[in-house]
Short mmCIF file of C-alpha atoms in Angstrom, two decimals:
data_model
loop_
_atom_site.label_atom_id
_atom_site.label_comp_id
_atom_site.label_asym_id
_atom_site.label_seq_id
_atom_site.Cartn_x
_atom_site.Cartn_y
_atom_site.Cartn_z
CA UNK A 1 198.74 42.20 30.50
CA UNK A 2 199.18 45.78 31.01
CA UNK A 3 196.20 47.92 30.95
CA UNK A 4 196.27 51.23 29.29
CA UNK A 5 195.74 54.42 31.24
CA UNK A 6 192.34 54.90 29.65
CA UNK A 7 191.27 51.37 30.59
CA UNK A 8 192.24 51.92 34.20
CA UNK A 9 190.41 55.17 34.29
CA UNK A 10 187.30 53.57 32.85
CA UNK A 11 187.43 50.70 35.39
CA UNK A 12 187.67 53.10 38.29
CA UNK A 13 184.67 54.98 37.03
CA UNK A 14 182.63 51.75 36.86
CA UNK A 15 183.55 50.89 40.43
CA UNK A 16 182.49 54.32 41.64
CA UNK A 17 179.18 54.02 39.85
CA UNK A 18 178.62 50.58 41.37
CA UNK A 19 179.25 51.92 44.86
CA UNK A 20 176.91 54.86 44.28
CA UNK A 21 174.22 52.54 43.06
CA UNK A 22 174.58 50.30 46.12
CA UNK A 23 174.47 53.32 48.43
CA UNK A 24 171.36 54.66 46.76
CA UNK A 25 169.55 51.32 47.07
CA UNK A 26 170.40 51.12 50.73
CA UNK A 27 169.05 54.66 51.35
CA UNK A 28 165.78 53.95 49.62
CA UNK A 29 165.30 50.82 51.78
CA UNK A 30 165.90 52.83 54.95
CA UNK A 31 163.42 55.56 54.07
CA UNK A 32 160.72 53.05 53.19
CA UNK A 33 160.35 51.87 56.86
CA UNK A 34 161.52 54.58 59.32
CA UNK A 35 159.80 52.94 62.31
CA UNK A 36 162.37 50.13 62.23
CA UNK A 37 165.36 52.29 61.59
CA UNK A 38 164.81 55.25 63.95
CA UNK A 39 164.90 55.61 67.72
CA UNK A 40 162.27 57.91 69.20
CA UNK A 41 163.79 59.89 71.99
CA UNK A 42 162.41 62.96 73.75
CA UNK A 43 159.67 63.92 71.32
CA UNK A 44 157.31 66.60 72.72
CA UNK A 45 153.61 66.02 72.19
CA UNK A 46 151.18 68.93 72.26
CA UNK A 47 147.43 68.31 72.47
CA UNK A 48 145.08 71.10 71.56
CA UNK A 49 141.92 69.18 70.95
CA UNK A 50 140.30 67.49 73.94
CA UNK A 51 140.99 63.71 73.46
CA UNK A 52 139.02 61.14 75.35
CA UNK A 53 142.21 59.24 76.31
CA UNK A 54 145.87 60.00 76.65
CA UNK A 55 148.24 57.21 75.58
CA UNK A 56 151.74 56.87 77.00
CA UNK A 57 154.03 54.95 74.67
CA UNK A 58 157.36 53.52 75.83
CA UNK A 59 159.55 51.97 73.14
CA UNK A 60 162.64 49.91 73.93
CA UNK A 61 164.97 49.48 70.96
CA UNK A 62 168.37 47.80 70.67
CA UNK A 63 170.42 49.54 68.08
CA UNK A 64 173.79 48.71 66.61
CA UNK A 65 174.79 51.76 64.72
CA UNK A 66 177.78 53.37 63.21
CA UNK A 67 176.15 56.68 63.80
CA UNK A 68 173.25 57.93 66.04
CA UNK A 69 170.00 59.02 64.39
CA UNK A 70 167.51 61.65 65.67
CA UNK A 71 164.04 62.08 64.12
CA UNK A 72 161.64 65.02 64.62
CA UNK A 73 158.45 66.04 62.93
CA UNK A 74 160.18 68.98 61.24
CA UNK A 75 163.37 67.41 59.86
CA UNK A 76 164.91 63.97 59.38
CA UNK A 77 168.63 63.31 59.37
CA UNK A 78 169.57 59.95 57.91
CA UNK A 79 172.92 58.14 58.20
CA UNK A 80 173.81 54.60 57.22
CA UNK A 81 172.65 52.50 60.14
CA UNK A 82 172.05 48.90 61.05
CA UNK A 83 169.02 48.55 63.35
CA UNK A 84 167.77 45.54 65.25
CA UNK A 85 164.37 46.00 66.93
CA UNK A 86 163.76 43.61 69.80
CA UNK A 87 160.68 44.77 71.77
CA UNK A 88 157.95 47.37 71.62
CA UNK A 89 155.82 47.96 74.78
CA UNK A 90 152.67 50.10 74.88
CA UNK A 91 150.87 51.24 78.03
CA UNK A 92 147.54 53.05 77.81
CA UNK A 93 146.10 55.13 80.66
CA UNK A 94 142.65 56.77 80.45
CA UNK A 95 142.37 60.27 81.90
CA UNK A 96 139.66 62.96 81.84
CA UNK A 97 139.83 65.26 78.84
CA UNK A 98 141.84 68.36 79.70
CA UNK A 99 140.02 71.64 79.32
CA UNK A 100 143.17 73.55 78.33
CA UNK A 101 146.18 72.86 76.05
CA UNK A 102 148.29 70.22 77.71
CA UNK A 103 151.96 69.37 77.13
CA UNK A 104 153.04 65.82 77.97
CA UNK A 105 156.69 64.82 78.25
CA UNK A 106 157.13 61.24 76.98
CA UNK A 107 159.61 60.37 79.69
CA UNK A 108 157.10 61.30 82.49
CA UNK A 109 153.89 59.58 83.53
CA UNK A 110 150.67 61.44 82.70
CA UNK A 111 148.96 62.72 85.86
CA UNK A 112 145.17 63.15 85.85
CA UNK A 113 144.15 66.77 86.49
CA UNK A 114 142.31 67.71 89.65
CA UNK A 115 138.53 67.66 89.22
CA UNK A 116 135.61 69.15 91.20
CA UNK A 117 132.91 66.77 92.26
CA UNK A 118 129.65 67.39 90.42
CA UNK A 119 126.49 67.00 92.53
CA UNK A 120 123.55 65.50 90.63
CA UNK A 121 120.72 68.05 90.05
CA UNK A 122 118.36 66.00 92.20
CA UNK A 123 120.67 66.49 95.19
CA UNK A 124 121.26 70.22 94.71
CA UNK A 125 119.51 72.23 97.46
CA UNK A 126 118.45 75.70 96.47
CA UNK A 127 119.13 78.50 98.92
CA UNK A 128 115.75 79.37 100.41
CA UNK A 129 114.94 82.94 101.35
CA UNK A 130 113.79 83.65 104.88
CA UNK A 131 110.01 83.31 105.07
CA UNK A 132 107.99 86.51 105.24
CA UNK A 133 106.57 87.33 108.68
CA UNK A 134 103.78 89.63 109.89
CA UNK A 135 102.53 90.34 113.41
CA UNK A 136 100.56 93.13 115.09
CA UNK A 137 101.06 93.89 118.79
CA UNK A 138 97.99 95.50 120.35
CA UNK A 139 99.77 96.79 123.44
CA UNK A 140 97.86 97.07 126.70
CA UNK A 141 98.37 100.73 127.62
CA UNK A 142 95.26 101.01 129.79
CA UNK A 143 92.77 103.60 128.60
CA UNK A 144 94.45 104.39 125.27
CA UNK A 145 95.66 102.96 121.98
CA UNK A 146 99.02 101.54 120.91
CA UNK A 147 99.67 99.16 118.02
CA UNK A 148 103.10 97.91 116.87
CA UNK A 149 103.21 96.32 113.41
CA UNK A 150 106.19 94.18 112.40
CA UNK A 151 106.65 92.90 108.85
CA UNK A 152 109.80 91.33 107.38
CA UNK A 153 112.06 93.09 109.89
CA UNK A 154 110.45 96.53 109.53
CA UNK A 155 108.39 98.24 112.22
CA UNK A 156 105.52 100.74 112.40
CA UNK A 157 104.03 102.22 115.57
CA UNK A 158 100.47 103.55 115.52
CA UNK A 159 99.78 105.57 118.71
CA UNK A 160 101.48 104.91 122.04
CA UNK A 161 99.00 105.40 124.85
CA UNK A 162 98.85 108.29 127.33
CA UNK A 163 101.80 110.17 128.78
CA UNK A 164 101.68 108.08 131.96
CA UNK A 165 102.38 105.00 129.79
CA UNK A 166 105.68 106.37 128.49
CA UNK A 167 107.82 104.06 130.60
CA UNK A 168 105.78 101.05 129.43
CA UNK A 169 106.23 101.96 125.74
CA UNK A 170 109.98 102.49 126.19
CA UNK A 171 110.30 99.10 127.92
CA UNK A 172 108.12 97.33 125.32
CA UNK A 173 110.27 98.49 122.40
CA UNK A 174 113.43 97.59 124.33
CA UNK A 175 112.09 94.13 125.19
CA UNK A 176 111.31 93.45 121.52
CA UNK A 177 114.61 95.07 120.36
CA UNK A 178 112.84 97.61 118.16
CA UNK A 179 115.60 100.19 117.79
CA UNK A 180 114.41 101.46 114.43
CA UNK A 181 110.89 102.42 113.33
CA UNK A 182 110.18 102.89 109.67
CA UNK A 183 107.00 104.84 110.47
CA UNK A 184 105.42 106.36 113.55
CA UNK A 185 101.83 107.64 113.58
CA UNK A 186 99.80 109.69 115.99
CA UNK A 187 96.24 109.16 114.74
CA UNK A 188 95.13 112.41 116.45
CA UNK A 189 96.60 114.65 119.17
CA UNK A 190 94.63 113.42 122.18
CA UNK A 191 96.95 112.42 125.02
CA UNK A 192 95.67 108.82 125.28
CA UNK A 193 97.00 108.26 121.75
CA UNK A 194 100.16 110.38 121.40
CA UNK A 195 101.31 110.68 125.03
CA UNK A 196 103.85 107.85 124.72
CA UNK A 197 105.22 108.73 121.28
CA UNK A 198 108.03 110.84 122.74
CA UNK A 199 109.15 107.84 124.83
CA UNK A 200 109.16 105.66 121.72
CA UNK A 201 111.38 108.20 119.95
CA UNK A 202 113.63 108.37 123.00
CA UNK A 203 114.49 104.71 122.43
CA UNK A 204 114.13 104.14 118.69
CA UNK A 205 115.01 106.11 115.59
CA UNK A 206 112.36 106.74 112.93
CA UNK A 207 112.39 107.37 109.18
CA UNK A 208 109.00 109.09 108.74
CA UNK A 209 106.45 110.49 111.20
CA UNK A 210 102.76 111.33 110.79
CA UNK A 211 99.91 112.97 112.67
CA UNK A 212 96.49 114.38 111.76
CA UNK A 213 97.73 117.91 112.66
CA UNK A 214 101.10 119.64 112.76
CA UNK A 215 100.20 122.05 115.57
CA UNK A 216 98.38 121.41 118.83
CA UNK A 217 98.44 123.00 122.25
CA UNK A 218 99.32 120.13 124.56
CA UNK A 219 102.42 118.98 126.39
CA UNK A 220 102.23 115.54 124.78
CA UNK A 221 102.19 116.99 121.27
CA UNK A 222 105.02 119.41 122.05
CA UNK A 223 107.14 116.51 123.32
CA UNK A 224 106.35 114.52 120.20
CA UNK A 225 107.68 117.37 118.04
CA UNK A 226 110.67 117.83 120.31
CA UNK A 227 111.96 114.28 119.80
CA UNK A 228 111.23 114.39 116.09
CA UNK A 229 113.34 117.55 115.85
CA UNK A 230 116.17 115.81 117.68
CA UNK A 231 116.18 113.17 114.94
CA UNK A 232 115.71 115.82 112.25
CA UNK A 233 112.50 114.17 111.07
CA UNK A 234 109.70 116.37 109.74
CA UNK A 235 106.13 115.70 110.85
CA UNK A 236 103.81 114.93 107.91
CA UNK A 237 100.03 115.16 107.54
CA UNK A 238 99.13 112.28 105.17
CA UNK A 239 96.52 112.64 102.47
CA UNK A 240 93.76 110.07 101.98
CA UNK A 241 94.90 107.53 99.40
CA UNK A 242 98.61 107.76 100.27
CA UNK A 243 100.35 104.37 100.15
CA UNK A 244 103.52 103.11 101.81
CA UNK A 245 105.38 99.81 101.98
CA UNK A 246 106.22 98.01 105.20
CA UNK A 247 108.23 94.95 104.24
CA UNK A 248 105.91 92.99 101.97
CA UNK A 249 102.81 94.66 103.47
CA UNK A 250 100.97 97.62 101.95
CA UNK A 251 99.95 100.56 104.15
CA UNK A 252 97.14 102.81 102.91
CA UNK A 253 95.93 106.03 104.57
CA UNK A 254 92.14 106.12 104.16
CA UNK A 255 91.25 109.11 106.29
CA UNK A 256 90.54 111.71 107.31
CA UNK A 257 88.85 112.60 104.06
CA UNK A 258 88.41 116.22 105.14
CA UNK A 259 89.16 118.37 108.17
CA UNK A 260 86.55 118.11 110.95
CA UNK A 261 85.89 120.23 114.00
CA UNK A 262 86.76 117.55 116.55
CA UNK A 263 90.07 115.77 116.93
CA UNK A 264 88.33 112.39 117.04
CA UNK A 265 86.77 112.87 113.61
CA UNK A 266 90.12 113.97 112.28
CA UNK A 267 91.65 110.61 113.20
CA UNK A 268 94.05 109.05 110.75
CA UNK A 269 92.52 105.78 109.51
CA UNK A 270 94.96 103.18 108.20
CA UNK A 271 94.48 99.91 106.35
CA UNK A 272 97.40 97.47 106.33
CA UNK A 273 97.19 94.68 103.78
CA UNK A 274 99.32 91.55 104.01
CA UNK A 275 98.65 88.82 101.47
CA UNK A 276 94.95 88.05 101.55
CA UNK A 277 94.52 89.51 105.05
CA UNK A 278 93.96 93.12 106.10
CA UNK A 279 93.96 95.14 109.35
CA UNK A 280 92.00 98.39 109.82
CA UNK A 281 93.15 100.94 112.42
CA UNK A 282 90.52 103.61 113.09
CA UNK A 283 91.89 105.82 115.86
CA UNK A 284 88.94 107.53 117.58
CA UNK A 285 86.89 108.08 114.42
CA UNK A 286 83.23 108.68 115.18
CA UNK A 287 80.00 108.66 113.20
CA UNK A 288 80.88 111.67 111.01
CA UNK A 289 84.22 110.31 109.85
CA UNK A 290 82.85 106.82 109.38
CA UNK A 291 80.22 108.26 107.06
CA UNK A 292 82.83 110.14 105.03
CA UNK A 293 84.83 106.92 104.66
CA UNK A 294 81.73 105.06 103.46
CA UNK A 295 81.20 107.62 100.71
CA UNK A 296 84.85 107.62 99.64
CA UNK A 297 86.47 105.15 97.25
CA UNK A 298 88.85 103.51 99.74
CA UNK A 299 88.71 99.79 100.45
CA UNK A 300 87.34 99.27 103.99
CA UNK A 301 87.04 95.49 104.21
CA UNK A 302 89.36 93.96 106.77
CA UNK A 303 90.08 90.67 108.47
CA UNK A 304 90.82 92.43 111.76
CA UNK A 305 89.22 95.68 112.96
CA UNK A 306 90.78 97.81 115.70
CA UNK A 307 87.47 99.12 117.00
CA UNK A 308 87.25 102.91 116.94
CA UNK A 309 87.25 105.05 120.06
CA UNK A 310 87.76 102.15 122.51
CA UNK A 311 84.25 100.84 121.85
CA UNK A 312 82.40 104.13 122.33
CA UNK A 313 78.74 104.19 121.29
CA UNK A 314 79.50 107.17 119.03
CA UNK A 315 81.59 104.97 116.74
CA UNK A 316 81.25 101.61 114.95
CA UNK A 317 77.91 102.29 113.30
CA UNK A 318 76.08 99.38 111.74
CA UNK A 319 76.72 100.59 108.20
CA UNK A 320 80.42 100.94 108.92
CA UNK A 321 80.70 97.48 110.50
CA UNK A 322 78.86 95.96 107.53
CA UNK A 323 81.29 97.63 105.10
CA UNK A 324 84.36 96.42 107.03
CA UNK A 325 82.85 92.97 107.66
CA UNK A 326 85.62 91.87 110.06
CA UNK A 327 86.23 88.31 111.22
CA UNK A 328 88.00 89.59 114.32
CA UNK A 329 87.82 92.78 116.40
CA UNK A 330 90.22 94.20 118.98
CA UNK A 331 89.16 96.81 121.54
CA UNK A 332 91.88 98.72 123.36
CA UNK A 333 90.66 100.15 126.65
CA UNK A 334 91.52 100.34 130.34
CA UNK A 335 90.32 97.98 133.02
CA UNK A 336 87.50 99.59 135.04
CA UNK A 337 87.82 102.81 133.01
CA UNK A 338 85.55 105.68 133.97
CA UNK A 339 83.92 105.85 130.54
CA UNK A 340 82.39 102.40 130.69
CA UNK A 341 84.16 101.43 127.46
CA UNK A 342 83.42 99.36 125.56
CA UNK A 343 79.71 100.08 125.58
CA UNK A 344 77.14 97.33 125.46
CA UNK A 345 75.62 98.73 122.27
CA UNK A 346 78.85 98.20 120.35
CA UNK A 347 79.50 94.80 121.89
CA UNK A 348 76.04 93.68 120.82
CA UNK A 349 76.65 94.85 117.26
CA UNK A 350 79.85 92.83 117.06
CA UNK A 351 78.24 89.76 118.56
CA UNK A 352 75.32 89.92 116.14
CA UNK A 353 77.80 89.76 113.25
CA UNK A 354 79.64 86.73 114.72
CA UNK A 355 82.86 88.71 115.12
CA UNK A 356 85.50 87.06 117.30
CA UNK A 357 86.43 89.63 119.96
CA UNK A 358 89.62 90.45 121.89
CA UNK A 359 90.00 93.13 124.61
CA UNK A 360 93.16 94.54 126.18
CA UNK A 361 91.35 95.35 129.47
CA UNK A 362 90.64 91.64 129.98
CA UNK A 363 93.41 89.88 128.06
CA UNK A 364 96.38 92.26 128.27
CA UNK A 365 98.73 92.45 125.26
CA UNK A 366 97.20 90.86 122.17
CA UNK A 367 99.32 89.55 119.30
CA UNK A 368 97.78 88.85 115.88
CA UNK A 369 99.85 86.75 113.44
CA UNK A 370 99.13 86.55 109.71
CA UNK A 371 100.53 84.05 107.21
CA UNK A 372 98.94 85.99 104.36
CA UNK A 373 95.82 83.84 104.34
CA UNK A 374 94.69 83.39 107.93
CA UNK A 375 95.14 85.25 111.21
CA UNK A 376 95.83 83.65 114.57
CA UNK A 377 95.88 85.30 118.02
CA UNK A 378 97.88 85.05 121.16
CA UNK A 379 96.93 86.82 124.41
CA UNK A 380 98.93 87.75 127.48
CA UNK A 381 96.14 86.73 129.88
CA UNK A 382 93.59 83.95 129.86
CA UNK A 383 89.98 84.76 130.64
CA UNK A 384 88.84 83.86 134.13
CA UNK A 385 85.85 81.62 134.61
CA UNK A 386 82.64 83.54 134.04
CA UNK A 387 84.28 86.45 132.21
CA UNK A 388 82.44 87.49 129.06
CA UNK A 389 84.14 89.58 126.39
CA UNK A 390 80.73 90.72 125.14
CA UNK A 391 79.66 92.14 128.50
CA UNK A 392 80.32 95.85 129.09
CA UNK A 393 82.02 96.98 132.30
CA UNK A 394 80.19 99.01 134.91
CA UNK A 395 80.46 102.79 134.52
CA UNK A 396 82.48 104.46 137.22
CA UNK A 397 81.97 108.18 136.66
CA UNK A 398 83.92 110.68 138.75
CA UNK A 399 82.07 113.42 140.61
CA UNK A 400 82.82 116.82 139.05
CA UNK A 401 84.87 119.08 141.25
CA UNK A 402 82.56 121.99 140.45
CA UNK A 403 78.80 122.29 140.66
CA UNK A 404 77.43 118.78 140.15
CA UNK A 405 73.89 120.09 139.76
CA UNK A 406 74.70 122.19 136.66
CA UNK A 407 72.95 121.71 133.33
CA UNK A 408 76.04 121.96 131.14
CA UNK A 409 79.80 122.03 131.46
CA UNK A 410 81.51 124.37 129.00
CA UNK A 411 85.06 124.29 127.69
CA UNK A 412 86.18 127.90 127.70
CA UNK A 413 89.12 127.00 125.43
CA UNK A 414 87.25 125.14 122.65
CA UNK A 415 83.98 127.04 123.22
CA UNK A 416 81.93 123.83 123.36
CA UNK A 417 79.35 122.83 125.94
CA UNK A 418 78.56 119.33 127.14
CA UNK A 419 76.30 117.33 129.38
CA UNK A 420 78.04 116.78 132.75
CA UNK A 421 78.39 113.04 132.12
CA UNK A 422 79.90 113.45 128.64
CA UNK A 423 83.14 111.54 128.16
CA UNK A 424 84.75 114.67 126.76
CA UNK A 425 84.33 116.37 130.14
CA UNK A 426 86.60 113.73 131.69
CA UNK A 427 89.40 114.78 129.35
CA UNK A 428 88.86 118.47 129.89
CA UNK A 429 91.37 120.42 131.92
CA UNK A 430 89.91 121.80 135.13
CA UNK A 431 91.08 125.33 134.35
CA UNK A 432 89.02 125.25 131.12
CA UNK A 433 85.78 124.08 132.75
CA UNK A 434 82.80 126.38 133.29
CA UNK A 435 79.73 124.97 135.06
CA UNK A 436 76.52 126.42 133.64
CA UNK A 437 72.91 126.24 134.77
CA UNK A 438 70.34 127.61 132.40
CA UNK A 439 69.03 127.41 128.86
CA UNK A 440 71.31 126.06 126.11
CA UNK A 441 70.26 128.95 123.84
CA UNK A 442 72.02 131.35 126.17
CA UNK A 443 75.28 129.45 125.65
CA UNK A 444 74.81 129.48 121.88
CA UNK A 445 74.23 133.25 122.00
CA UNK A 446 77.51 133.57 123.92
CA UNK A 447 79.34 131.74 121.11
CA UNK A 448 79.39 128.20 122.46
CA UNK A 449 78.56 125.21 120.24
CA UNK A 450 77.05 121.86 121.36
CA UNK A 451 79.31 118.84 121.69
CA UNK A 452 78.93 116.35 118.85
CA UNK A 453 79.54 113.46 121.18
CA UNK A 454 76.80 113.96 123.74
CA UNK A 455 74.75 116.32 121.57
CA UNK A 456 73.25 118.54 124.36
#
């Protein structure tokens, strides 16, 4: 039977529709389960959040296809495909969470990032600062004064003995490697205190320099100024109450309160405080200056007292010692000195107050160490058997070169008169001496004034 043209055309249309329907059904089945019909190839994984684990997935798939399929997260291309899945293998590796965005290629193994070992807090050792240190060197310069204070790497020199001790001072600083002084002080211009300051400045540099006067007619004082000028350091006269820092120690100038007629009573008095301990340096201050300090507002109490004027009877009054109330006392004086220093009167006062005593004439250099609470001492020499620190030496007085039978010896330069055995006479230059026999009123009428040390 022959089919009409219309019938043939209609049959063809039905066949096309049937094929389209079959194709559509097949496509819907493929899209419903893409994990079985796609092959994951080089898919790039980017992690921005910090996961606790990173999983590496390797998928092995056998595929019989008429066309190759590629799937990404952005687009999917689908072609008619027949897929047979045989195995699926998963390997999981735990790694530390990355701190930055990490890109992992699926065809490469994930490598754990380098890490820094973390020490438990209990095992962490804090960096400790160097402990603070404080020591005072009472240098044995014979009949004179010299004290070197060291605190936390900073140095201060108070007096430096007489001019004939210059070599000793130079060597002492060199031995202790003190090439820089923060402060240098001449308590007053007498040679037995400032004579060695020039030698100190010849070895070490200094930041600030002090003295009780800025002008004095002596070779020692001129040399002191000379070496300060070389370093372009100006000499200062400190005011009572002035404070300075030396490392972690506090330095306070207590005196002189006012200008006095004698150099001794114009002595710079210094209190150095370290922690709960304190050191008082008194120069050659005598009764008059001690009284002015007692009436002032400055703190006088001290753990260690550098006894004034080498233990002279004209210093260290009972009221002053009671105000200072020292546990320890250091007397700087020369062995067999002609003054008989320290005097028995002062030694008895110290002993009555149970003060532990040290003397350079018997023990050499004396070092006092403070930890901020207590003070300990170290001496260059040990006492010999039978030696007593509280026993005064015998007086060895020189015979005056002039008239030994005179009543008074006058200083024609200072216009003062003295008893022949006065300690001030021993310091007097021979060219300034005038030996006088007669009434003291005659000297007063000629313009002379009595010495405040021997009080003629």
